[in-house]
Amino acid sequence: MSRLPAPLGSLPLPIIGSPLFIISNPKLVIEQCKAGVVGSMPALNARPAAQLDEWLHEITETLADYNRANPDKPAAPFAINQIVHKSNDRLEHDMEMVAKYKVPIIITSLGAREDVNQAIHAYGGVVLHDVINNRFAHKAIEKGADGLIAVAAGAGGHAGSKSPFALIQEIREWFDGPLALSGSIASGRAVLAAQVLGADFAYIGSAFIATEEARAVDAYKQAIVDATSDDIIYSNLFTGVLGNYLRPSIEAAGLDPDNLPVSDPTKMNFGSDREKPKAWKEIWGCGQGIGTIREVLPAREFIARLAREYAEARQQYFPGVRAAA
Ligand SMILES: Cc1cc2nc3c(=O)[nH]c(=O)nc-3n(C[C@H](O)[C@H](O)[C@H](O)COP(=O)(O)O)c2cc1C
């Protein structure tokens, strides 16, 4: 018996495709799940809010059809990301929708709320909360989250600054529940490394931007193919929170990536004569792990590569040891 709650205890691969603002969409989520990875998207990607109903219908129906046709190899469950912050005025509506469709896994970010966790548990959902340090990890579990996502240094989008070694080790001293590691994971070998560190799952974001299904412009996908960790800039200028972004997008906005000012929340405008460029749309989020991404692939093919590399790494380091079911 797995020590992890259903449905996390029986994933085909120990991988969660992380939610990506603007970029994740039902097509990507469905392909991730069919290929054996937990697919996810932020509820806020459905706009207007009413579109969330249609998208959840599409995902649940397509995966149910797939599972009926493939009873021996069912799809992985999917997850929806809720931004639990007072600025999110859709939260109540989006919570009603996830309850209506009994979304199996909810990823909460930017705030841990007991009532939100209770509402998810009431319909049988599992809550994973993302954290950048041990203090927030304690808080999330106290408020009722079932599991944690440790967002370490080098993650795409808003990122922590802790080494994954430090973060996982501190959390694992007291927490035995579901734990995902996030930040710069983009190969099957790194997935195994996350498990060896003590995580149950690898949480992968940026690598999925360079897939055919991702809702990103071609130049963004190509920038990921071309980039290495040298091209990732850590700055709080664009949203007020520290995050990792692609150098070419900062240059294209007319800024010098090596001399970015520190964000000053009291200033409305950036620079002398132009407004601050739009984070996510103009300034492209990306983690440090994308050096292994050499081409834009269908998500299914990228996941097949991860699965192959993961199996090879297991064989190399743990020959004869069978994967936990
Ligand atoms: C472009 C982009 C958008 C993101 N949007 C969200 C989001 O809406 N909600 C969220 O919880 N995390 C978001 N993240 C963070 C990811 O879910 C995840 O923590 C991160 O991508 C993992 O690191 P990696 O990109 O190095 O794999 C975003 C990351 C990127 C790169």
CSV table of C-alpha atoms and ligand atoms in Angstrom, one decimal:
chain,number,residue,atom,x,y,z
A,1,MET,CA,0.0,0.0,0.0
A,2,SER,CA,1.3,3.4,-0.9
A,3,ARG,CA,1.8,5.9,2.0
A,4,LEU,CA,0.4,8.6,-0.3
A,5,PRO,CA,-3.3,9.4,-0.6
A,6,ALA,CA,-5.2,8.3,-3.7
A,7,PRO,CA,-4.8,9.3,-6.4
A,8,LEU,CA,-1.1,10.3,-5.8
A,9,GLY,CA,-0.1,6.8,-4.7
A,10,SER,CA,-0.5,5.2,-8.1
A,11,LEU,CA,0.8,7.6,-10.7
A,12,PRO,CA,2.3,6.0,-13.8
A,13,LEU,CA,5.3,8.4,-13.5
A,14,PRO,CA,6.5,10.4,-10.5
A,15,ILE,CA,6.0,13.7,-12.4
A,16,ILE,CA,3.6,16.6,-12.1
A,17,GLY,CA,3.4,19.0,-15.1
A,18,SER,CA,3.2,22.3,-13.2
A,19,PRO,CA,0.6,25.1,-13.8
A,20,LEU,CA,1.8,27.8,-16.2
A,21,PHE,CA,0.1,31.2,-16.2
A,22,ILE,CA,-1.4,31.9,-19.7
A,23,ILE,CA,0.4,28.9,-21.2
A,24,SER,CA,-1.3,25.8,-19.8
A,25,ASN,CA,-4.6,24.8,-21.5
A,26,PRO,CA,-6.9,21.8,-21.7
A,27,LYS,CA,-5.0,20.4,-24.7
A,28,LEU,CA,-1.7,20.3,-22.8
A,29,VAL,CA,-3.3,19.0,-19.6
A,30,ILE,CA,-5.0,16.2,-21.5
A,31,GLU,CA,-1.8,15.1,-23.4
A,32,GLN,CA,0.2,15.2,-20.1
A,33,CYS,CA,-2.4,13.0,-18.3
A,34,LYS,CA,-2.7,10.6,-21.2
A,35,ALA,CA,1.1,10.2,-21.3
A,36,GLY,CA,1.2,9.4,-17.5
A,37,VAL,CA,2.1,12.7,-16.0
A,38,VAL,CA,-0.3,14.8,-13.7
A,39,GLY,CA,-1.3,17.6,-16.0
A,40,SER,CA,-2.3,21.0,-14.5
A,41,MET,CA,-3.4,24.5,-15.3
A,42,PRO,CA,-4.3,27.6,-13.4
A,43,ALA,CA,-8.0,28.2,-13.1
A,44,LEU,CA,-7.3,31.8,-14.1
A,45,ASN,CA,-6.1,30.7,-17.6
A,46,ALA,CA,-9.8,30.2,-18.5
A,47,ARG,CA,-11.1,33.7,-19.4
A,48,PRO,CA,-13.7,34.8,-19.0
A,49,ALA,CA,-14.4,32.8,-15.8
A,50,ALA,CA,-17.3,31.0,-17.4
A,51,GLN,CA,-14.9,29.3,-19.7
A,52,LEU,CA,-13.6,27.2,-16.8
A,53,ASP,CA,-16.8,25.2,-16.8
A,54,GLU,CA,-16.3,24.4,-20.5
A,55,TRP,CA,-12.6,23.5,-20.0
A,56,LEU,CA,-13.2,21.3,-17.0
A,57,HIS,CA,-16.0,19.5,-18.9
A,58,GLU,CA,-13.6,19.0,-21.9
A,59,ILE,CA,-10.8,17.6,-19.6
A,60,THR,CA,-13.0,15.3,-17.5
A,61,GLU,CA,-14.9,13.9,-20.5
A,62,THR,CA,-11.8,13.3,-22.7
A,63,LEU,CA,-9.9,11.6,-19.9
A,64,ALA,CA,-13.0,9.5,-19.0
A,65,ASP,CA,-13.3,8.4,-22.6
A,66,TYR,CA,-9.6,7.6,-22.7
A,67,ASN,CA,-9.8,5.6,-19.5
A,68,ARG,CA,-12.8,3.6,-20.8
A,69,ALA,CA,-10.7,2.8,-24.0
A,70,ASN,CA,-7.5,2.0,-22.0
A,71,PRO,CA,-8.5,0.3,-18.8
A,72,ASP,CA,-5.0,-1.3,-18.5
A,73,LYS,CA,-3.2,2.0,-18.9
A,74,PRO,CA,-5.4,4.8,-17.5
A,75,ALA,CA,-4.5,8.5,-17.7
A,76,ALA,CA,-2.8,10.2,-14.7
A,77,PRO,CA,-5.2,12.5,-12.7
A,78,PHE,CA,-5.2,16.2,-13.4
A,79,ALA,CA,-4.8,19.2,-11.2
A,80,ILE,CA,-6.1,22.8,-11.1
A,81,ASN,CA,-4.1,25.6,-9.6
A,82,GLN,CA,-6.0,28.2,-7.4
A,83,ILE,CA,-4.3,31.4,-6.5
A,84,VAL,CA,-5.5,31.9,-2.9
A,85,HIS,CA,-4.7,35.6,-2.6
A,86,LYS,CA,-7.1,38.4,-1.8
A,87,SER,CA,-6.5,39.9,-5.3
A,88,ASN,CA,-8.2,36.8,-6.8
A,89,ASP,CA,-11.8,37.9,-7.0
A,90,ARG,CA,-12.8,34.7,-8.9
A,91,LEU,CA,-11.8,32.3,-6.2
A,92,GLU,CA,-15.3,31.6,-5.0
A,93,HIS,CA,-16.5,30.9,-8.6
A,94,ASP,CA,-13.5,28.8,-9.5
A,95,MET,CA,-13.9,26.8,-6.2
A,96,GLU,CA,-17.5,26.0,-7.2
A,97,MET,CA,-16.3,24.7,-10.6
A,98,VAL,CA,-13.6,22.4,-9.2
A,99,ALA,CA,-16.2,21.0,-6.7
A,100,LYS,CA,-18.7,20.5,-9.6
A,101,TYR,CA,-16.2,18.5,-11.5
A,102,LYS,CA,-14.5,16.9,-8.5
A,103,VAL,CA,-11.1,17.9,-9.7
A,104,PRO,CA,-8.8,15.2,-8.1
A,105,ILE,CA,-5.9,17.5,-7.2
A,106,ILE,CA,-5.8,21.2,-6.4
A,107,ILE,CA,-2.5,23.1,-6.3
A,108,THR,CA,-2.8,26.2,-4.1
A,109,SER,CA,-0.4,29.1,-4.3
A,110,LEU,CA,0.2,32.5,-2.7
A,111,GLY,CA,-1.8,31.8,0.4
A,112,ALA,CA,-3.0,28.9,2.6
A,113,ARG,CA,-6.6,29.0,3.7
A,114,GLU,CA,-8.4,26.5,5.9
A,115,ASP,CA,-11.8,27.0,4.4
A,116,VAL,CA,-10.4,26.5,0.9
A,117,ASN,CA,-8.8,23.2,2.0
A,118,GLN,CA,-11.9,22.1,3.7
A,119,ALA,CA,-14.0,22.7,0.6
A,120,ILE,CA,-11.6,20.6,-1.5
A,121,HIS,CA,-11.6,17.8,1.1
A,122,ALA,CA,-15.4,17.9,1.2
A,123,TYR,CA,-15.7,16.6,-2.4
A,124,GLY,CA,-12.7,14.2,-2.0
A,125,GLY,CA,-10.0,16.3,-3.6
A,126,VAL,CA,-6.3,16.4,-2.5
A,127,VAL,CA,-4.5,19.7,-1.9
A,128,LEU,CA,-0.9,20.4,-2.7
A,129,HIS,CA,0.4,23.8,-1.6
A,130,ASP,CA,3.6,25.4,-3.0
A,131,VAL,CA,6.2,26.8,-0.6
A,132,ILE,CA,9.6,28.4,-0.9
A,133,ASN,CA,10.8,27.7,2.7
A,134,ASN,CA,10.2,25.4,5.7
A,135,ARG,CA,8.3,28.1,7.6
A,136,PHE,CA,5.6,28.3,4.9
A,137,ALA,CA,5.6,24.5,4.7
A,138,HIS,CA,4.6,24.2,8.3
A,139,LYS,CA,2.0,26.9,7.9
A,140,ALA,CA,0.5,25.1,4.8
A,141,ILE,CA,0.2,21.8,6.6
A,142,GLU,CA,-1.3,23.5,9.8
A,143,LYS,CA,-4.0,25.0,7.6
A,144,GLY,CA,-4.9,21.6,6.2
A,145,ALA,CA,-3.0,21.0,2.9
A,146,ASP,CA,-2.3,17.3,2.3
A,147,GLY,CA,1.0,17.8,0.6
A,148,LEU,CA,3.7,20.3,-0.4
A,149,ILE,CA,5.5,21.5,-3.5
A,150,ALA,CA,9.0,22.7,-2.5
A,151,VAL,CA,9.9,25.5,-5.0
A,152,ALA,CA,13.7,25.7,-5.0
A,153,ALA,CA,16.1,28.0,-6.6
A,154,GLY,CA,16.2,28.0,-10.4
A,155,ALA,CA,12.5,27.4,-10.8
A,156,GLY,CA,10.6,29.2,-13.6
A,157,GLY,CA,8.3,32.1,-12.8
A,158,HIS,CA,8.2,33.2,-9.2
A,159,ALA,CA,11.0,31.2,-7.6
A,160,GLY,CA,12.6,30.6,-4.2
A,161,SER,CA,16.2,31.0,-3.5
A,162,LYS,CA,16.9,27.8,-1.5
A,163,SER,CA,19.0,24.9,-2.7
A,164,PRO,CA,16.8,21.9,-3.2
A,165,PHE,CA,19.1,20.0,-0.9
A,166,ALA,CA,18.4,22.4,2.0
A,167,LEU,CA,14.7,22.7,1.3
A,168,ILE,CA,13.8,19.0,1.0
A,169,GLN,CA,16.0,18.0,3.9
A,170,GLU,CA,14.4,20.5,6.3
A,171,ILE,CA,10.9,19.6,5.2
A,172,ARG,CA,11.5,15.8,5.4
A,173,GLU,CA,12.7,16.1,9.0
A,174,TRP,CA,9.1,16.5,10.1
A,175,PHE,CA,6.8,15.9,7.1
A,176,ASP,CA,6.1,12.4,5.7
A,177,GLY,CA,3.3,13.2,3.3
A,178,PRO,CA,3.3,13.9,-0.4
A,179,LEU,CA,6.2,16.2,-1.4
A,180,ALA,CA,7.0,17.4,-4.9
A,181,LEU,CA,10.3,19.2,-5.8
A,182,SER,CA,10.2,22.1,-8.2
A,183,GLY,CA,13.0,24.0,-9.9
A,184,SER,CA,15.1,23.2,-13.0
A,185,ILE,CA,14.0,19.7,-13.5
A,186,ALA,CA,13.9,18.8,-17.2
A,187,SER,CA,15.3,15.3,-17.6
A,188,GLY,CA,14.5,11.8,-16.4
A,189,ARG,CA,17.7,11.7,-14.5
A,190,ALA,CA,16.7,14.8,-12.6
A,191,VAL,CA,13.3,13.2,-11.8
A,192,LEU,CA,15.2,10.3,-10.1
A,193,ALA,CA,17.5,12.8,-8.3
A,194,ALA,CA,14.4,14.5,-6.8
A,195,GLN,CA,13.3,11.2,-5.4
A,196,VAL,CA,16.7,10.4,-4.1
A,197,LEU,CA,16.7,13.7,-2.3
A,198,GLY,CA,13.4,12.7,-0.6
A,199,ALA,CA,10.7,14.1,-2.8
A,200,ASP,CA,7.9,11.9,-4.1
A,201,PHE,CA,7.4,13.8,-7.4
A,202,ALA,CA,9.3,16.0,-9.8
A,203,TYR,CA,7.3,19.2,-10.6
A,204,ILE,CA,8.2,20.4,-14.1
A,205,GLY,CA,7.2,23.7,-15.7
A,206,SER,CA,9.5,25.4,-18.1
A,207,ALA,CA,10.3,22.4,-20.2
A,208,PHE,CA,6.6,22.0,-21.1
A,209,ILE,CA,6.6,25.5,-22.6
A,210,ALA,CA,8.6,24.1,-25.5
A,211,THR,CA,5.8,21.7,-26.5
A,212,GLU,CA,3.5,22.0,-29.4
A,213,GLU,CA,0.4,22.1,-27.2
A,214,ALA,CA,1.6,25.0,-24.9
A,215,ARG,CA,-0.1,28.3,-25.5
A,216,ALA,CA,3.0,30.3,-26.0
A,217,VAL,CA,4.2,32.2,-29.1
A,218,ASP,CA,6.8,30.4,-31.3
A,219,ALA,CA,9.5,32.9,-30.4
A,220,TYR,CA,9.1,32.0,-26.7
A,221,LYS,CA,9.3,28.2,-27.5
A,222,GLN,CA,12.4,28.8,-29.7
A,223,ALA,CA,14.0,31.0,-27.0
A,224,ILE,CA,13.8,28.0,-24.6
A,225,VAL,CA,15.3,25.7,-27.2
A,226,ASP,CA,18.2,28.1,-27.7
A,227,ALA,CA,18.7,29.0,-24.0
A,228,THR,CA,20.9,27.6,-21.3
A,229,SER,CA,21.0,28.6,-17.6
A,230,ASP,CA,23.2,31.5,-18.6
A,231,ASP,CA,20.2,33.1,-20.2
A,232,ILE,CA,18.0,33.1,-17.1
A,233,ILE,CA,17.8,36.3,-15.1
A,234,TYR,CA,16.5,36.4,-11.5
A,235,SER,CA,14.7,39.7,-10.8
A,236,ASN,CA,11.9,41.2,-8.9
A,237,LEU,CA,11.5,44.1,-11.4
A,238,PHE,CA,8.5,42.8,-13.4
A,239,THR,CA,6.1,41.7,-10.7
A,240,GLY,CA,7.6,42.9,-7.4
A,241,VAL,CA,8.4,39.2,-6.5
A,242,LEU,CA,11.7,37.5,-7.3
A,243,GLY,CA,11.4,35.3,-10.3
A,244,ASN,CA,13.3,33.8,-13.3
A,245,TYR,CA,13.0,35.1,-16.8
A,246,LEU,CA,14.5,34.7,-20.3
A,247,ARG,CA,17.2,37.1,-21.1
A,248,PRO,CA,16.1,37.6,-24.8
A,249,SER,CA,12.7,38.8,-23.8
A,250,ILE,CA,14.2,41.4,-21.4
A,251,GLU,CA,16.4,42.6,-24.2
A,252,ALA,CA,13.5,42.7,-26.6
A,253,ALA,CA,11.7,45.0,-24.2
A,254,GLY,CA,14.6,47.4,-24.5
A,255,LEU,CA,16.2,46.7,-21.1
A,256,ASP,CA,19.7,45.6,-20.1
A,257,PRO,CA,19.3,42.2,-18.4
A,258,ASP,CA,22.7,42.7,-16.6
A,259,ASN,CA,21.7,46.0,-15.1
A,260,LEU,CA,18.1,45.8,-14.1
A,261,PRO,CA,17.0,48.1,-11.3
A,262,VAL,CA,15.4,46.6,-8.2
A,263,SER,CA,11.6,46.9,-8.2
A,264,ASP,CA,10.2,49.8,-6.3
A,265,PRO,CA,6.5,49.2,-5.6
A,266,THR,CA,5.9,52.9,-5.0
A,267,LYS,CA,6.7,53.7,-8.7
A,268,MET,CA,3.9,53.2,-11.2
A,269,ASN,CA,6.1,53.5,-14.2
A,270,PHE,CA,9.4,51.8,-15.1
A,271,GLY,CA,12.3,53.9,-16.5
A,272,SER,CA,12.0,57.4,-17.8
A,273,ASP,CA,9.6,57.2,-20.8
A,274,ARG,CA,8.0,53.8,-20.9
A,275,GLU,CA,5.7,51.7,-18.9
A,276,LYS,CA,7.0,48.6,-17.2
A,277,PRO,CA,6.9,45.7,-19.7
A,278,LYS,CA,4.1,43.1,-19.1
A,279,ALA,CA,5.4,40.2,-17.1
A,280,TRP,CA,4.5,36.8,-18.6
A,281,LYS,CA,3.3,38.2,-21.9
A,282,GLU,CA,6.3,40.3,-22.9
A,283,ILE,CA,8.8,39.1,-20.3
A,284,TRP,CA,8.9,35.4,-20.5
A,285,GLY,CA,9.2,33.3,-17.3
A,286,CYS,CA,11.6,30.4,-17.4
A,287,GLY,CA,13.6,28.2,-15.0
A,288,GLN,CA,17.3,27.3,-15.2
A,289,GLY,CA,16.9,23.7,-16.2
A,290,ILE,CA,16.1,24.2,-19.9
A,291,GLY,CA,19.6,23.4,-21.2
A,292,THR,CA,18.4,19.9,-22.0
A,293,ILE,CA,15.5,21.2,-24.2
A,294,ARG,CA,16.8,21.0,-27.8
A,295,GLU,CA,13.5,21.0,-29.8
A,296,VAL,CA,9.8,21.8,-29.6
A,297,LEU,CA,8.0,18.4,-29.4
A,298,PRO,CA,4.5,17.2,-28.9
A,299,ALA,CA,4.1,16.8,-25.1
A,300,ARG,CA,3.6,13.1,-25.5
A,301,GLU,CA,7.0,12.8,-27.1
A,302,PHE,CA,8.7,14.9,-24.5
A,303,ILE,CA,7.1,12.8,-21.7
A,304,ALA,CA,8.2,9.6,-23.5
A,305,ARG,CA,11.8,11.0,-23.4
A,306,LEU,CA,11.5,11.7,-19.7
A,307,ALA,CA,10.2,8.2,-19.0
A,308,ARG,CA,13.0,6.6,-21.0
A,309,GLU,CA,15.7,8.7,-19.3
A,310,TYR,CA,14.1,7.9,-15.9
A,311,ALA,CA,14.1,4.2,-16.5
A,312,GLU,CA,17.7,4.3,-17.7
A,313,ALA,CA,18.9,6.3,-14.7
A,314,ARG,CA,17.1,3.8,-12.4
A,315,GLN,CA,18.8,1.0,-14.2
A,316,GLN,CA,22.2,2.7,-13.9
A,317,TYR,CA,22.0,3.6,-10.2
A,318,PHE,CA,19.5,1.1,-8.8
A,319,PRO,CA,19.9,-2.0,-10.9
A,320,GLY,CA,17.4,-4.7,-10.0
A,321,VAL,CA,15.3,-2.4,-7.8
A,322,ARG,CA,11.6,-2.4,-9.0
A,323,ALA,CA,9.7,0.9,-9.2
A,324,ALA,CA,7.1,1.2,-6.5
A,325,ALA,CA,3.6,0.6,-7.9
B,1,LIG,C1,5.8,31.0,-17.4
B,1,LIG,C2,5.5,30.4,-16.1
B,1,LIG,C3,4.3,30.7,-15.5
B,1,LIG,C4,4.0,30.1,-14.2
B,1,LIG,N1,2.7,30.3,-13.7
B,1,LIG,C5,2.4,29.8,-12.5
B,1,LIG,C6,1.1,29.9,-12.0
B,1,LIG,O1,0.2,30.5,-12.6
B,1,LIG,N2,0.8,29.3,-10.8
B,1,LIG,C7,1.7,28.6,-10.1
B,1,LIG,O2,1.4,28.1,-9.1
B,1,LIG,N3,3.0,28.5,-10.6
B,1,LIG,C8,3.3,29.0,-11.8
B,1,LIG,N4,4.6,28.9,-12.3
B,1,LIG,C9,5.6,28.1,-11.5
B,1,LIG,C10,5.6,26.7,-11.9
B,1,LIG,O3,4.3,26.1,-11.6
B,1,LIG,C11,6.7,25.8,-11.3
B,1,LIG,O4,6.9,26.1,-9.9
B,1,LIG,C12,8.0,26.0,-12.0
B,1,LIG,O5,7.8,26.2,-13.4
B,1,LIG,C13,9.0,24.9,-11.8
B,1,LIG,O6,10.3,25.2,-12.2
B,1,LIG,P1,10.8,24.9,-13.7
B,1,LIG,O7,10.1,25.9,-14.6
B,1,LIG,O8,12.3,25.2,-13.6
B,1,LIG,O9,10.4,23.5,-14.1
B,1,LIG,C14,4.9,29.4,-13.5
B,1,LIG,C15,6.2,29.2,-14.1
B,1,LIG,C16,6.5,29.7,-15.4
B,1,LIG,C17,7.8,29.4,-16.0
